[in-house]
mmCIF file of C-alpha atoms and ligand atoms in Angstrom:
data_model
loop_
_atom_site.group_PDB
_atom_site.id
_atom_site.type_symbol
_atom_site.label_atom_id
_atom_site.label_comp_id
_atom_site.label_asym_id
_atom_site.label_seq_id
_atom_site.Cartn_x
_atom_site.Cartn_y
_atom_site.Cartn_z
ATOM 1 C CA UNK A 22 21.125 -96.576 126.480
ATOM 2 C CA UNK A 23 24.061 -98.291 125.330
ATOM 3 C CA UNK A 24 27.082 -97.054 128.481
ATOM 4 C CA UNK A 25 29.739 -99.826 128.295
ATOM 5 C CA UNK A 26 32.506 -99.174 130.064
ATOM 6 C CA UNK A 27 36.462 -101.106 129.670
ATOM 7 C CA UNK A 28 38.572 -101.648 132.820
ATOM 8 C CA UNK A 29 41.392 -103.397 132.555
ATOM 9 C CA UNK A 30 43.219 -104.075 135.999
ATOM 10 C CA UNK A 31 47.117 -104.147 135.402
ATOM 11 C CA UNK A 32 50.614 -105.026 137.858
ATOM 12 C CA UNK A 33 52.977 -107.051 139.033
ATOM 13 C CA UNK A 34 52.632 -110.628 140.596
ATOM 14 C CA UNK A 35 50.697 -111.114 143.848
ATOM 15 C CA UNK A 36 49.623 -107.290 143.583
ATOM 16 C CA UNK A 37 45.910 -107.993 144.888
ATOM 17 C CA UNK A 38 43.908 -107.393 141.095
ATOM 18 C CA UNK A 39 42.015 -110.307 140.923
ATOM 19 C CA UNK A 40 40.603 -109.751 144.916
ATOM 20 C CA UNK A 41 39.836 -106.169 143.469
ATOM 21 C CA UNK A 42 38.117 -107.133 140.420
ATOM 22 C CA UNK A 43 35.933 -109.130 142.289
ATOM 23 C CA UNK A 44 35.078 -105.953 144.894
ATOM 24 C CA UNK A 45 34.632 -103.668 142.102
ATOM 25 C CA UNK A 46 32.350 -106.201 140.223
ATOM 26 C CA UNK A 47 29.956 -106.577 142.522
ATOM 27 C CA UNK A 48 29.884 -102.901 143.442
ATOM 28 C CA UNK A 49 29.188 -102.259 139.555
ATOM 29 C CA UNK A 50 26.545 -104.968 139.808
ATOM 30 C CA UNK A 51 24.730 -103.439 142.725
ATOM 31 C CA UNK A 52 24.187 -100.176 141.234
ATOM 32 C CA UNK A 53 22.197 -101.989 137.942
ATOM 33 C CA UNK A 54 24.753 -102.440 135.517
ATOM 34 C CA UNK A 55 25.518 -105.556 133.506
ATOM 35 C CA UNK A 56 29.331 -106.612 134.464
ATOM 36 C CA UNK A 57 31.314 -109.048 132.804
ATOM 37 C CA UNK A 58 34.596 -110.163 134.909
ATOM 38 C CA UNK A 59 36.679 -111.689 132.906
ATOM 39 C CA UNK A 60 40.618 -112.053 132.772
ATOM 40 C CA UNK A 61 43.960 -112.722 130.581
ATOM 41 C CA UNK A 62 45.670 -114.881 128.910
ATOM 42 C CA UNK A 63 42.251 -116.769 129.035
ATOM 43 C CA UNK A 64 38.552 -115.200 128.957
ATOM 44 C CA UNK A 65 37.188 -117.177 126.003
ATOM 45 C CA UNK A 66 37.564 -120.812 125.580
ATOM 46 C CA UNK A 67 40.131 -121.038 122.909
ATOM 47 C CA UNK A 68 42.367 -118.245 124.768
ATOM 48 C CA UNK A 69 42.208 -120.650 128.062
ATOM 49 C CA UNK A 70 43.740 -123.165 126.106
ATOM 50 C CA UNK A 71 46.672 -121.260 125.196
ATOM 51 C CA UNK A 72 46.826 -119.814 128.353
ATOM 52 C CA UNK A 73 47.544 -123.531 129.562
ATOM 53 C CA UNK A 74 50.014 -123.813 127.182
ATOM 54 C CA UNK A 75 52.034 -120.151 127.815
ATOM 55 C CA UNK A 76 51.983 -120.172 131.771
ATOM 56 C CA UNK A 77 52.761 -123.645 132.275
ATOM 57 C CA UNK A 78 56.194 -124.903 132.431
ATOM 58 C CA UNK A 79 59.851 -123.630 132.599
ATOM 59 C CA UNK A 80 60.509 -120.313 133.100
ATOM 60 C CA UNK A 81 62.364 -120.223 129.668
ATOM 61 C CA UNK A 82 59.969 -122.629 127.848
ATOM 62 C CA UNK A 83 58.794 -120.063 125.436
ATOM 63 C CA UNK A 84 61.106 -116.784 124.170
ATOM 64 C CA UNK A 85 59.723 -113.341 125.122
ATOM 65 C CA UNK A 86 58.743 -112.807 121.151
ATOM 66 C CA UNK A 87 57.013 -116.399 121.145
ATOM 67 C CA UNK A 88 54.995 -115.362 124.078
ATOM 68 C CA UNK A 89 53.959 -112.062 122.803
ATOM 69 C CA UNK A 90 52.481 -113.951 119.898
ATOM 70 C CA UNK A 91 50.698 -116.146 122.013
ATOM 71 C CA UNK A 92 48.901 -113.509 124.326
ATOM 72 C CA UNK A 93 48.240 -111.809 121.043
ATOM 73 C CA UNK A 94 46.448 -114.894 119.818
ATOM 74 C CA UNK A 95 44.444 -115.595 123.171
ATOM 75 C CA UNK A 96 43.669 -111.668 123.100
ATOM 76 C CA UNK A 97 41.868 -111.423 119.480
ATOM 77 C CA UNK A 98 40.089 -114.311 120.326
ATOM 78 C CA UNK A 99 38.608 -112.936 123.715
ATOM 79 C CA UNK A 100 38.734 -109.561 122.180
ATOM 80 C CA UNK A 101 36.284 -110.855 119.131
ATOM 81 C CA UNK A 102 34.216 -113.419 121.268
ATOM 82 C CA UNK A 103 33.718 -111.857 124.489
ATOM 83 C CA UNK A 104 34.891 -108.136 124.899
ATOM 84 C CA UNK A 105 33.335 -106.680 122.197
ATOM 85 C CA UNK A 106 29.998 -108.367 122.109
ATOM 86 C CA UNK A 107 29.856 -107.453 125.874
ATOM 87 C CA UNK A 108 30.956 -103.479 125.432
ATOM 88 C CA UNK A 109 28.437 -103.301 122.073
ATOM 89 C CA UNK A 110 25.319 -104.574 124.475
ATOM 90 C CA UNK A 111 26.337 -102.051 126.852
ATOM 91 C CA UNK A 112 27.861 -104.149 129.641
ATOM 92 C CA UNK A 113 30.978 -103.276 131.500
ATOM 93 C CA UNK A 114 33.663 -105.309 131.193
ATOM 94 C CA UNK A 115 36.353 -105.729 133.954
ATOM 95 C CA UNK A 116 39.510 -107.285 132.716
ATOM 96 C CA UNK A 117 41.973 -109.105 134.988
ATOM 97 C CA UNK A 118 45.004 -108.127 132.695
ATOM 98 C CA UNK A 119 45.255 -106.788 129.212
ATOM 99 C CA UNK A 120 47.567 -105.464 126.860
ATOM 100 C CA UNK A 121 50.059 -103.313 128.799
ATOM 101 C CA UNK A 122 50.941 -106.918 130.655
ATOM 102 C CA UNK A 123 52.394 -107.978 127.114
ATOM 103 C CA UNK A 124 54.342 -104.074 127.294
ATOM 104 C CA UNK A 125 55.440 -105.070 130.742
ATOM 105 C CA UNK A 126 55.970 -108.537 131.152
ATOM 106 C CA UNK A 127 56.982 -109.473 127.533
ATOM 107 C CA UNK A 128 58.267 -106.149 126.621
ATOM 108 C CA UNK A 129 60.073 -104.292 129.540
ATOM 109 C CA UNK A 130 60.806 -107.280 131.463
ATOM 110 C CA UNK A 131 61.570 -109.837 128.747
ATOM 111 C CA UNK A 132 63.677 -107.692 126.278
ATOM 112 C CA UNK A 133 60.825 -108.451 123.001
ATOM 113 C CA UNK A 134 60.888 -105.249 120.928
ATOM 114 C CA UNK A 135 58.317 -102.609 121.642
ATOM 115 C CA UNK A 136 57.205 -102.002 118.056
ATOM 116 C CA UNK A 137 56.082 -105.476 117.549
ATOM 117 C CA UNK A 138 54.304 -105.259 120.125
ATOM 118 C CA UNK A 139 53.004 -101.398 119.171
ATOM 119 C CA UNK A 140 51.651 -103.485 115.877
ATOM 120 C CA UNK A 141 50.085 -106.095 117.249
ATOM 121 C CA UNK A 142 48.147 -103.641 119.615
ATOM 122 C CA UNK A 143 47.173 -101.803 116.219
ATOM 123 C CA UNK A 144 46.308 -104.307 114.201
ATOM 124 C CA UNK A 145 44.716 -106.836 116.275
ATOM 125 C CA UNK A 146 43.028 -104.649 119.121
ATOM 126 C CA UNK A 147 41.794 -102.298 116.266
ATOM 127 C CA UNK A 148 39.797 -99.775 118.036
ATOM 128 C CA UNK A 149 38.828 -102.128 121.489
ATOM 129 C CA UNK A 150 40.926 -100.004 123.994
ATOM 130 C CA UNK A 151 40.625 -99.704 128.144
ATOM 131 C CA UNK A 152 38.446 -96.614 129.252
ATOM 132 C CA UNK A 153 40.380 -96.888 132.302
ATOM 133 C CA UNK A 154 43.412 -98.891 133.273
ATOM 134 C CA UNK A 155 44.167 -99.073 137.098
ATOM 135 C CA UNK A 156 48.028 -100.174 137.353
ATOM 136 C CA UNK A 157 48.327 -101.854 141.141
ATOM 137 C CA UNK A 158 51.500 -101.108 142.414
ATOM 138 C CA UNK A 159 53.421 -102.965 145.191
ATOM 139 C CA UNK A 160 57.507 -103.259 146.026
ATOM 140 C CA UNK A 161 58.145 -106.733 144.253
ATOM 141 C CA UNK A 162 59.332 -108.295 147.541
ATOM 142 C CA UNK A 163 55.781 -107.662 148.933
ATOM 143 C CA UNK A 164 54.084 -108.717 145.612
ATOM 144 C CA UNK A 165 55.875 -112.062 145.396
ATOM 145 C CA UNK A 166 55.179 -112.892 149.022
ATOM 146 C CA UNK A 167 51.397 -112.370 148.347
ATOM 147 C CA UNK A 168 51.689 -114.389 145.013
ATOM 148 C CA UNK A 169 53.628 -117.472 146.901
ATOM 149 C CA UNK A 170 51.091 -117.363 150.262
ATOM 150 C CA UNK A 171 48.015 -117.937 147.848
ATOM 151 C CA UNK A 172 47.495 -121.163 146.387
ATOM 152 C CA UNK A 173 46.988 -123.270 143.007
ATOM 153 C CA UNK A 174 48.229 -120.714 140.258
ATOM 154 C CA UNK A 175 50.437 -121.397 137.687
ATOM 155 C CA UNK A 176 53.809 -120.429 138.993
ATOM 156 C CA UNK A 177 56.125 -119.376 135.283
ATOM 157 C CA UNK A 178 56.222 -116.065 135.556
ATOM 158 C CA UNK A 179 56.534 -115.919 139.467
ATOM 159 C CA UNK A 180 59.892 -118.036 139.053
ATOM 160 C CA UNK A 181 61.541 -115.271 136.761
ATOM 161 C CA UNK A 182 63.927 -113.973 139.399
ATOM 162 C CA UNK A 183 64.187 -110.305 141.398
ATOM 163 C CA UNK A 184 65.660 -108.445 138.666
ATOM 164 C CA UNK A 185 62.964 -109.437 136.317
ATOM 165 C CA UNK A 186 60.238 -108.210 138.338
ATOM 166 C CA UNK A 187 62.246 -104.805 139.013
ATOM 167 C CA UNK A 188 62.378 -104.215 135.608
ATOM 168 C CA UNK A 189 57.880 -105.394 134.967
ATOM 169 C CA UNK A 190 57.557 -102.413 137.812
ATOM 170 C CA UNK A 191 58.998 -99.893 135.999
ATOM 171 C CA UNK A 192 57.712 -100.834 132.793
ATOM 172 C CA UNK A 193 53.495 -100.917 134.389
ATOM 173 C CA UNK A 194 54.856 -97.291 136.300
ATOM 174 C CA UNK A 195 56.016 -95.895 132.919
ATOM 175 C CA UNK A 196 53.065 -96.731 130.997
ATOM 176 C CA UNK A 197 50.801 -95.216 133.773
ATOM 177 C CA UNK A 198 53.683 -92.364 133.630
ATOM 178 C CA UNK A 199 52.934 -92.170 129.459
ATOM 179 C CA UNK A 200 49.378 -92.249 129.343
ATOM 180 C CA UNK A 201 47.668 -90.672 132.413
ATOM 181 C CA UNK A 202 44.964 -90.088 130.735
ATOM 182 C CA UNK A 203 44.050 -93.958 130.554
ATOM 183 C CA UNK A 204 45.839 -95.204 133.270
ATOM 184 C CA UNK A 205 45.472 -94.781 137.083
ATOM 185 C CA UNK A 206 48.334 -95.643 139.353
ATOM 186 C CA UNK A 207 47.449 -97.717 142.632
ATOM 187 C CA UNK A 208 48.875 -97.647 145.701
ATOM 188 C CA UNK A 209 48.259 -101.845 146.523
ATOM 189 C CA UNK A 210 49.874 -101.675 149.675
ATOM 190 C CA UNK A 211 47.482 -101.485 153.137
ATOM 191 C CA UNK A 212 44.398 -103.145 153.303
ATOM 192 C CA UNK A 213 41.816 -104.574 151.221
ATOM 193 C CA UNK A 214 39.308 -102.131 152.265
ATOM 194 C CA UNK A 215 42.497 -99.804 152.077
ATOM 195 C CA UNK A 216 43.073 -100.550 148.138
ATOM 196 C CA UNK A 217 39.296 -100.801 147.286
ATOM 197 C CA UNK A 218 38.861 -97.035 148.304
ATOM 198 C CA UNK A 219 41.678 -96.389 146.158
ATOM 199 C CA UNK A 220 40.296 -98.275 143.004
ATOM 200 C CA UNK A 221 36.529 -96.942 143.698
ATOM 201 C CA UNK A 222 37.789 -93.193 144.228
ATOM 202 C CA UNK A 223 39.594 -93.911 140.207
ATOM 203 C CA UNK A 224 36.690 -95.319 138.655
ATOM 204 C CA UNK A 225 34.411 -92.747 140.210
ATOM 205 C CA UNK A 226 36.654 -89.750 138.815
ATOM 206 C CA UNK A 227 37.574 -91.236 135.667
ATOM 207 C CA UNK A 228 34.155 -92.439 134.584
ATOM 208 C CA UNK A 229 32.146 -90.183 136.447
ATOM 209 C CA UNK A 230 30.089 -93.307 137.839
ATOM 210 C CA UNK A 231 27.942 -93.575 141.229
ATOM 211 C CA UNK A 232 26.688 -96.300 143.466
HETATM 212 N N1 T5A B 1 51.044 -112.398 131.462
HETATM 213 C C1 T5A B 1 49.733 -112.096 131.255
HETATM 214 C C2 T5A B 1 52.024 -111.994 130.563
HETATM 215 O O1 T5A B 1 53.203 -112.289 130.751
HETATM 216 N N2 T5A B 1 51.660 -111.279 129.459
HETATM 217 C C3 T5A B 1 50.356 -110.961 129.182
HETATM 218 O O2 T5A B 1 50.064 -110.328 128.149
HETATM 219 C C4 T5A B 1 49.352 -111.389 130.127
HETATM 220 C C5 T5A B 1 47.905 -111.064 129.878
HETATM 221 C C6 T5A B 1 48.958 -114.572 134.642
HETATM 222 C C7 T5A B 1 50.404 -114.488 134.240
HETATM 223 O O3 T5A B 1 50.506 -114.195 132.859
HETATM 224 C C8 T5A B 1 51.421 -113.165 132.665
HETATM 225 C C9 T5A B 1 51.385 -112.363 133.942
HETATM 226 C C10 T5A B 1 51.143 -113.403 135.002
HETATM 227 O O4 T5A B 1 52.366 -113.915 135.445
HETATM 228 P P1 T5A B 1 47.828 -115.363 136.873
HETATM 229 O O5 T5A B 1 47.898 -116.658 137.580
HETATM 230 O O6 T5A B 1 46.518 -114.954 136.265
HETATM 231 O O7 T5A B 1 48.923 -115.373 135.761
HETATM 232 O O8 T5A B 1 48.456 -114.331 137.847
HETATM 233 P P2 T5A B 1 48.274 -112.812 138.138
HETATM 234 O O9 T5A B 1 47.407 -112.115 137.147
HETATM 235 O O10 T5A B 1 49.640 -112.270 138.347
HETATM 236 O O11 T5A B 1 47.482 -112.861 139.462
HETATM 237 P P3 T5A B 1 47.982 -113.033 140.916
HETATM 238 O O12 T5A B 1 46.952 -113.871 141.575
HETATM 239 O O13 T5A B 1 49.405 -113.436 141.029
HETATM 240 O O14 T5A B 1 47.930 -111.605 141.476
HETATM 241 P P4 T5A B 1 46.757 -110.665 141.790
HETATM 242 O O15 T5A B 1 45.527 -110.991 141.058
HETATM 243 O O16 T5A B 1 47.301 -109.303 141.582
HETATM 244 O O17 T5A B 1 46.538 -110.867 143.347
HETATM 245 P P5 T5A B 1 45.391 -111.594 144.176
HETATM 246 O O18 T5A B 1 44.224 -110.713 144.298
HETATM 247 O O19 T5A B 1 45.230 -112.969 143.688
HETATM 248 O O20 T5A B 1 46.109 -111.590 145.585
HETATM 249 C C11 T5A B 1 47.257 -112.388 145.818
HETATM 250 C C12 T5A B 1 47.264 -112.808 147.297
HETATM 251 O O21 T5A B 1 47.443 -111.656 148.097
HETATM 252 C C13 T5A B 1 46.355 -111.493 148.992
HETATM 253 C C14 T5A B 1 45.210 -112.301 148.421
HETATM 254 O O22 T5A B 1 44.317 -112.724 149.422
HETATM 255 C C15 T5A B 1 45.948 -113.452 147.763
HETATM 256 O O23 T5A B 1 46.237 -114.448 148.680
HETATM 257 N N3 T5A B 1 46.046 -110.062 149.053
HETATM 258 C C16 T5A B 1 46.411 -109.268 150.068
HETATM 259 N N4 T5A B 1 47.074 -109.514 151.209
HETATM 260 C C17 T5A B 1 47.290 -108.451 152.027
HETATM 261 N N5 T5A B 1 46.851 -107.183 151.766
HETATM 262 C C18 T5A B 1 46.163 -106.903 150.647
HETATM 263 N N6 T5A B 1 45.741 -105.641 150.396
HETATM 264 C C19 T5A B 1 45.929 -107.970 149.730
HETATM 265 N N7 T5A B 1 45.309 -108.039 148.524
HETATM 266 C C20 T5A B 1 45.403 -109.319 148.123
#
């Protein structure tokens, strides 16, 4: 029986996603399903080469509205080459980042306007939306500390400044504040084992899963 399932793990920088995806993975995986971990900009060949080209750099190397256009352009082509194959064979897919980063990074944070990025959600997502979004949220002080201690990531949007990163908190909270029935928020402060009870006790209620 075909059961895919989309997560999509969401936040601000140094929030403790990708460590997450990786718990909830192999929890997935244990109980029999077929996981795909995957992550954004990036996930398909062609979309890691434009995510060399958008997160490497100067901080102002690319305007907000250039950007959006280039997630967009990485996103249809995982979307078409990886997501959807994987959610039509009945995997889950666990996404390190999707759409509501382009909302909150691009959009609240960088000033593009939110109704070309409404389009380009319509038209290029089409009908491949989360299931469940789990927004990880941590005071940006915290979050950039984490994202500095940990090594060998490109650094662009890190180097954005305090006020920045303010403003990509309140734009993750209000999306999770908009659209509750999608999105979980997550309290990433505490532990790991702290956070990964959070995230398991979401995914358990939202998609009614066991294991
Ligand atoms: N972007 C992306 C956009 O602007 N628009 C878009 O549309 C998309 C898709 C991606 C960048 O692209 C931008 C957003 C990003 O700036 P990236 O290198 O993939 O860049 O960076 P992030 O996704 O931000 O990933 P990070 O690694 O910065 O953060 P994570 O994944 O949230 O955190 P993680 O798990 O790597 O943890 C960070 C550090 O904290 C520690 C970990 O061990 C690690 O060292 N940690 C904890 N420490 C203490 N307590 C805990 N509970 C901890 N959890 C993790």
């Amino acid at each position: 029986m075909v059961d895919g399932r989309f997560i999509t793990f969401e936040g601000g920088e140094g929030a403790g996603k990708s460590t997450q995806l990786k718990r909830l993975a192999a929890r997935l995986q244990a109980s029999g399903r077929e996981v795909v971990s995957t992550r954004e900009p990036g996930g398909s060949p062609g979309a890691e080469a434009i995510r060399e080209l958008v997160l490497n750099g100067a901080a102002d190397r690319w305007s907000p509205v250039t950007e959006t256009l280039l997630m967009y352009a990485a996103r249809r082509d995982h979307v078409e080459r990886v997501i959807r194959p994987a959610l039509a064979r009945g995997a889950w897919v666990v996404c390190d980042r999707f759409a509501d980063s382009t909302r909150a990074y691009q959009g609240a944070a960088g000033g593009a306007d939110p109704a070309l990025i409404a389009a380009l959600e319509t038209h290029i997502l089409e009908a491949t939306r989360p299931d469940l979004t789990l927004i990880f949220d941590l005071p940006v002080e915290e979050g950039l500390a984490r994202a500095t201690a940990r090594a060998g990531s490109e650094m662009r949007f890190e180097s954005k400044g305090l006020a920045f990163h303010r403003r990509l908190r309140a734009g993750f909270l209000a999306i999770a504040e908009a659209e509750p029935e999608r999105c979980a928020a997550i309290d990433a402060s505490g532990s790991l084992e702290d956070v990964e009870a959070r995230v398991w006790a979401a995914v358990e209620g939202r998609l009614a899963v066991h294991g």
